[in-house]
PDB file of C-alpha atoms in Angstrom:
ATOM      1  CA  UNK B 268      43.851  65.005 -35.980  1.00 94.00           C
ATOM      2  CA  UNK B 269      45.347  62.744 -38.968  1.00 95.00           C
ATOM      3  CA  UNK B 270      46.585  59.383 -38.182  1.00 95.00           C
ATOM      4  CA  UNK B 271      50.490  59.891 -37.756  1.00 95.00           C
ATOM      5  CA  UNK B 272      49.424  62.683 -34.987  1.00 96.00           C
ATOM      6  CA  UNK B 273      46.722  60.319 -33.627  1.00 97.00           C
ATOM      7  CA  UNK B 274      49.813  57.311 -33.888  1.00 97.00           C
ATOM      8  CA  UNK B 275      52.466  59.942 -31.922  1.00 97.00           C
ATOM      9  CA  UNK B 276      50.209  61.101 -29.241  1.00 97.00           C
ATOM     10  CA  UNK B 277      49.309  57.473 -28.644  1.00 97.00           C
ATOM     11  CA  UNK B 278      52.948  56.207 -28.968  1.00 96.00           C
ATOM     12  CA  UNK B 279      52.076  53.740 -31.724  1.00 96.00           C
ATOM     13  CA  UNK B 280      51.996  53.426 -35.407  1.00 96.00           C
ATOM     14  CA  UNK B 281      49.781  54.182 -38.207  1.00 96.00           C
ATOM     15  CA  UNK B 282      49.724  50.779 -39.076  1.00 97.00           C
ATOM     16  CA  UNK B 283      48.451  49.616 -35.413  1.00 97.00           C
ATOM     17  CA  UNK B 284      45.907  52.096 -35.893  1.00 97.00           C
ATOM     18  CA  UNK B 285      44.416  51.285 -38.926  1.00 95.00           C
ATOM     19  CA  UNK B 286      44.525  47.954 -38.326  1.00 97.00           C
ATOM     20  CA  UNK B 287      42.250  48.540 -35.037  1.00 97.00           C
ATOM     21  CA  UNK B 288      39.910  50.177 -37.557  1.00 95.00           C
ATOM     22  CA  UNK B 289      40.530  47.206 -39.422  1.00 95.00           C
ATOM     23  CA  UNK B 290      38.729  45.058 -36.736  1.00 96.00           C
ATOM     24  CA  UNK B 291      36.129  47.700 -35.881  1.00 95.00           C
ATOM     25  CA  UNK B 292      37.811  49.255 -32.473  1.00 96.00           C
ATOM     26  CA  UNK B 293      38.605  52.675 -34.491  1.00 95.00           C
ATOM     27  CA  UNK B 294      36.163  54.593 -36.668  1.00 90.00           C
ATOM     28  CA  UNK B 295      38.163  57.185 -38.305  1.00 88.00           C
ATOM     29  CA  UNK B 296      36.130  60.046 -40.310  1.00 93.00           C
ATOM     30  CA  UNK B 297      37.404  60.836 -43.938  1.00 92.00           C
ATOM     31  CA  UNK B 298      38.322  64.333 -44.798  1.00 91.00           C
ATOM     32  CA  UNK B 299      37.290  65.415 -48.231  1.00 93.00           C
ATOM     33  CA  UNK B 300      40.613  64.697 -49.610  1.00 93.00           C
ATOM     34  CA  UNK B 301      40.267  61.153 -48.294  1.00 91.00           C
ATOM     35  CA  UNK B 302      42.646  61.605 -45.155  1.00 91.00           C
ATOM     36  CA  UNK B 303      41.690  59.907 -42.390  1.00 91.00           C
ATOM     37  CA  UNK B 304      40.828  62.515 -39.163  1.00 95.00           C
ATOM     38  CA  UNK B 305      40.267  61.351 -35.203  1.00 96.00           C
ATOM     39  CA  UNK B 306      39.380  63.148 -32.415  1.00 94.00           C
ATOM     40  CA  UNK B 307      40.386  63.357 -28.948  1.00 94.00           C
ATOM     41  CA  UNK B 308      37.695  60.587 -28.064  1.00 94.00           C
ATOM     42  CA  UNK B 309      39.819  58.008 -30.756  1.00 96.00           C
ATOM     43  CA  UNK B 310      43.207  58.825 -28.513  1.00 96.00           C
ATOM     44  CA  UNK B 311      41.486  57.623 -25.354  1.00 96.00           C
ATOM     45  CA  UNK B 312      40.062  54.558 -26.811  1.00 96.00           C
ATOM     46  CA  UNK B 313      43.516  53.833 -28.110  1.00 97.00           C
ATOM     47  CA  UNK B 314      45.407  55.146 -25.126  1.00 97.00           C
ATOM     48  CA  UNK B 315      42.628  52.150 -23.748  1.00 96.00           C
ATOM     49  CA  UNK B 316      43.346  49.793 -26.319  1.00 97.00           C
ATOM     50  CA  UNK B 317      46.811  50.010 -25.790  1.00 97.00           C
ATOM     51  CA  UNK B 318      47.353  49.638 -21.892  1.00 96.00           C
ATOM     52  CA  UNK B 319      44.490  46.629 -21.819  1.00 97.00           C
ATOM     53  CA  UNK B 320      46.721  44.940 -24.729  1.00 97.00           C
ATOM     54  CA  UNK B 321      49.928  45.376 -22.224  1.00 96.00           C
ATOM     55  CA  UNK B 322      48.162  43.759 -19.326  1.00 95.00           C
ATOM     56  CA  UNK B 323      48.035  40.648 -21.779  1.00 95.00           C
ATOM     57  CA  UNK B 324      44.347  41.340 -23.141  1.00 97.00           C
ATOM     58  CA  UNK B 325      43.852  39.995 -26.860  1.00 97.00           C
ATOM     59  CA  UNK B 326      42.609  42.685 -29.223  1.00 96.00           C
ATOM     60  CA  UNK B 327      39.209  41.135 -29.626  1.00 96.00           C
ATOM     61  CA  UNK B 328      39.321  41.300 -25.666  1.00 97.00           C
ATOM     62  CA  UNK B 329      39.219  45.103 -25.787  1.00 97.00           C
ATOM     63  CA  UNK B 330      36.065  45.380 -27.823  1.00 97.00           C
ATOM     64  CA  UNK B 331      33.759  45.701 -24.479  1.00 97.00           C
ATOM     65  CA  UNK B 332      36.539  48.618 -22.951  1.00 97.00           C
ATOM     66  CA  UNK B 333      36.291  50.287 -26.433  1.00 97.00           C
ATOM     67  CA  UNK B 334      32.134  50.005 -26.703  1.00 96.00           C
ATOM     68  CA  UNK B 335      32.055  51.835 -23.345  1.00 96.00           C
ATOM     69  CA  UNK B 336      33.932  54.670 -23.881  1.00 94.00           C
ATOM     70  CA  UNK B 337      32.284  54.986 -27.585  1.00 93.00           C
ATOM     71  CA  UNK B 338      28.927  54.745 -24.927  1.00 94.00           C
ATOM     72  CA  UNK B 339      29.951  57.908 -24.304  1.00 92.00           C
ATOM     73  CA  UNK B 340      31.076  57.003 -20.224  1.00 93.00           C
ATOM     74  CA  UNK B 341      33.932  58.028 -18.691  1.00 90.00           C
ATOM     75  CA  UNK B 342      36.043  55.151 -18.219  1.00 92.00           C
ATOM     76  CA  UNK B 343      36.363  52.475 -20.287  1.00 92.00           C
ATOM     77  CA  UNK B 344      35.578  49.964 -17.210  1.00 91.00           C
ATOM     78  CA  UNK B 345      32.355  51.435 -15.837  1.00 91.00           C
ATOM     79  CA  UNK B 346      30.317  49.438 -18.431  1.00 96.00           C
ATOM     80  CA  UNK B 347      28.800  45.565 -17.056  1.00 96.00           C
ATOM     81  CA  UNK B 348      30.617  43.847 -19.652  1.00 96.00           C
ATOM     82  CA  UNK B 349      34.143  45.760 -19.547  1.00 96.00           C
ATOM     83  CA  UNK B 350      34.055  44.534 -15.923  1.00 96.00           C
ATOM     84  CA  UNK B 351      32.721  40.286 -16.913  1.00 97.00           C
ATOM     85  CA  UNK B 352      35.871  41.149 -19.237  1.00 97.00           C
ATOM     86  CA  UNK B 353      38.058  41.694 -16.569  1.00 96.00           C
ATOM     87  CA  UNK B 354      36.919  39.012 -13.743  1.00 97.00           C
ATOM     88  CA  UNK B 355      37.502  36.790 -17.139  1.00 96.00           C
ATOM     89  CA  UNK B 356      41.519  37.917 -17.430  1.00 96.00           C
ATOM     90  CA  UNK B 357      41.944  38.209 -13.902  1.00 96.00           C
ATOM     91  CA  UNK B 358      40.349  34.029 -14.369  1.00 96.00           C
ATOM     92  CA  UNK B 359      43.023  33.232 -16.862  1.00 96.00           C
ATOM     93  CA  UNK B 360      45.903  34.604 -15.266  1.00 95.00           C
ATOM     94  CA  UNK B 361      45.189  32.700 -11.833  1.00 96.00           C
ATOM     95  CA  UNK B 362      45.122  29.460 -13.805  1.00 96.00           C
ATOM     96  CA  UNK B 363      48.098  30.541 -15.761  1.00 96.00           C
ATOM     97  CA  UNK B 364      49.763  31.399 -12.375  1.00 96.00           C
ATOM     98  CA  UNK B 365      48.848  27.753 -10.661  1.00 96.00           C
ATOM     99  CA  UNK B 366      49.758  26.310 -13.582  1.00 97.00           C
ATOM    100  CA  UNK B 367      53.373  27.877 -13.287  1.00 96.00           C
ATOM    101  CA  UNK B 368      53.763  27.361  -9.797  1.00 96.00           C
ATOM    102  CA  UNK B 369      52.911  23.848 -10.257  1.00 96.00           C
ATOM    103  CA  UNK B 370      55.722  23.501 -13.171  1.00 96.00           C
ATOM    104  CA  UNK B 371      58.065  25.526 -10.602  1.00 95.00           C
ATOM    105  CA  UNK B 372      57.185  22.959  -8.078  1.00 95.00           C
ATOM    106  CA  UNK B 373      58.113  19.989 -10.054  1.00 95.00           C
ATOM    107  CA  UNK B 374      60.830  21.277 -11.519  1.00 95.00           C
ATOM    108  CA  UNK B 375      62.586  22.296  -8.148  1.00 93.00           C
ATOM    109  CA  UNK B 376      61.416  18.596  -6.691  1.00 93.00           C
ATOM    110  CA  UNK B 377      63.688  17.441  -9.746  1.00 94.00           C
ATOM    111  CA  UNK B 378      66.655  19.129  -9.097  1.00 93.00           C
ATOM    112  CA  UNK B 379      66.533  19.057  -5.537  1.00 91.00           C
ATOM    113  CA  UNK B 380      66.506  14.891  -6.310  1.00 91.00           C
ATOM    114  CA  UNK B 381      69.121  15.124  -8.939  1.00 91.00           C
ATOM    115  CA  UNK B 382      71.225  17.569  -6.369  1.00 89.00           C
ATOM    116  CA  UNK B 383      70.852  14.706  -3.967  1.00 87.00           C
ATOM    117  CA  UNK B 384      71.863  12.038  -6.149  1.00 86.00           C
ATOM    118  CA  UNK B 385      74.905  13.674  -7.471  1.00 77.00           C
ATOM    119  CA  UNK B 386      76.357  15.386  -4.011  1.00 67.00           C
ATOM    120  CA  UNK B 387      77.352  13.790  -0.676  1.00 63.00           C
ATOM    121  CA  UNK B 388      75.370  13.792   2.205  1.00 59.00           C
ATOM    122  CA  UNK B 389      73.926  17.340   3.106  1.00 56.00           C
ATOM    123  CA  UNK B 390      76.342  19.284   0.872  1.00 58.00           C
ATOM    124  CA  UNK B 391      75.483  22.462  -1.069  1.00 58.00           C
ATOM    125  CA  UNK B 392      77.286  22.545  -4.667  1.00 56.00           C
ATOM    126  CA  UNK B 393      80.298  24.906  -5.088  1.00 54.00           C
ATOM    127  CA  UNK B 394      79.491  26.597  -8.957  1.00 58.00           C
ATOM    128  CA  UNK B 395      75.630  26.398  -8.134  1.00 56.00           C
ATOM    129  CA  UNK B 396      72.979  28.691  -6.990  1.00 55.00           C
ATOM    130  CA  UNK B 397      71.208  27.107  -3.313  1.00 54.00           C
ATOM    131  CA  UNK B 398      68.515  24.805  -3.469  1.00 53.00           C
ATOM    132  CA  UNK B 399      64.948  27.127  -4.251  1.00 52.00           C
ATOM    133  CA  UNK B 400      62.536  27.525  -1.215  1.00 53.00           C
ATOM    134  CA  UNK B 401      59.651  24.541  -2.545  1.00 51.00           C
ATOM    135  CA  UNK B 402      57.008  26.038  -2.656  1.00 52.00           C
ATOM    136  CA  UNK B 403      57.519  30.015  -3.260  1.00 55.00           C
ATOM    137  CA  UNK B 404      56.390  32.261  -0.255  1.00 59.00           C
ATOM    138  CA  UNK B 405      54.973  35.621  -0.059  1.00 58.00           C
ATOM    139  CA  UNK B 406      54.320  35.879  -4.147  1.00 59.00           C
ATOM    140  CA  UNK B 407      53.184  39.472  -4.251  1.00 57.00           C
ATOM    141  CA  UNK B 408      49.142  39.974  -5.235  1.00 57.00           C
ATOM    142  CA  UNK B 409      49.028  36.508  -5.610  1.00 60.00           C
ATOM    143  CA  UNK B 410      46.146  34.752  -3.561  1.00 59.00           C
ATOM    144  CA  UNK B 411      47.810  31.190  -4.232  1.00 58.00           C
ATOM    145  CA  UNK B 412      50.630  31.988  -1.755  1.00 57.00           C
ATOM    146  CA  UNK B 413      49.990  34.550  -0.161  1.00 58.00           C
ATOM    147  CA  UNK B 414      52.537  36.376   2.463  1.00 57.00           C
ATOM    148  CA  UNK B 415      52.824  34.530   5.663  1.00 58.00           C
ATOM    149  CA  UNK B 416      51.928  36.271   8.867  1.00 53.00           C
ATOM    150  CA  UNK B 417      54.203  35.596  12.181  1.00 44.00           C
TER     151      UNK B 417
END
């Protein structure tokens, strides 16, 4: 298939793709007239490509993912280092998580005490939203704060 095919049945561009090729994730064949030509095997590597870079993966980060399938396996995440790549994403977005919490934390602290300074006694604000639960129960899949049990 030529690349505006390849860039429709992957719901991208031509661009996208030959940048990938740019960085070594896509290895198009040439036709004799110089057009470029994939195969059903380039689709699912960028069909890969393309779901790893929406679960916040940088393109270098899909290298490993691509390798495997061009291994010839048949998922992208049966390969030792496609799996190291994602315990190391999985890594960075529980830091990124406690990090946010922790921001969420202090910022809530900080209105609750500027709430408290600028109300009476016990009173809730008429134009505002009530106080936030400090910290954040239940946050779904997250092992930080997990769902409480009764």
């Amino acid at each position: 298939m030529r690349i505006g095919e390849l860039a429709r049945r992957a719901g991208t561009s031509p661009r996208a793709l030959r940048h990938y090729e740019d960085q070594g994730l896509l290895a198009a064949r040439r036709l004799a007239n110089g057009y470029r030509d994939y195969s059903d095997a380039d689709l699912r590597a960028v069909e890969e490509i393309r779901a790893l870079l929406a679960d916040g993966f940088a393109l270098e980060e899909t290298r490993p993912f691509v390798e495997c399938l061009r291994a010839g396996n048949e998922t992208a995440a049966s390969c030792p280092d496609s799996i190291e790549g994602y315990r190391r994403k999985i890594a960075q977005i529980d830091d990124y998580v406690a990090r946010l919490l922790r921001s969420r934390e202090r910022l809530a602290a900080q209105l609750a005490m500027a709430r408290d300074t600028a109300e009476p006694s016990g009173a809730e604000p008429a134009d505002g939203p009530p106080r936030p639960a400090v910290p954040p129960q239940g946050v779904p899949g997250c092992s930080l704060y997990p769902p409480q049990t009764r």
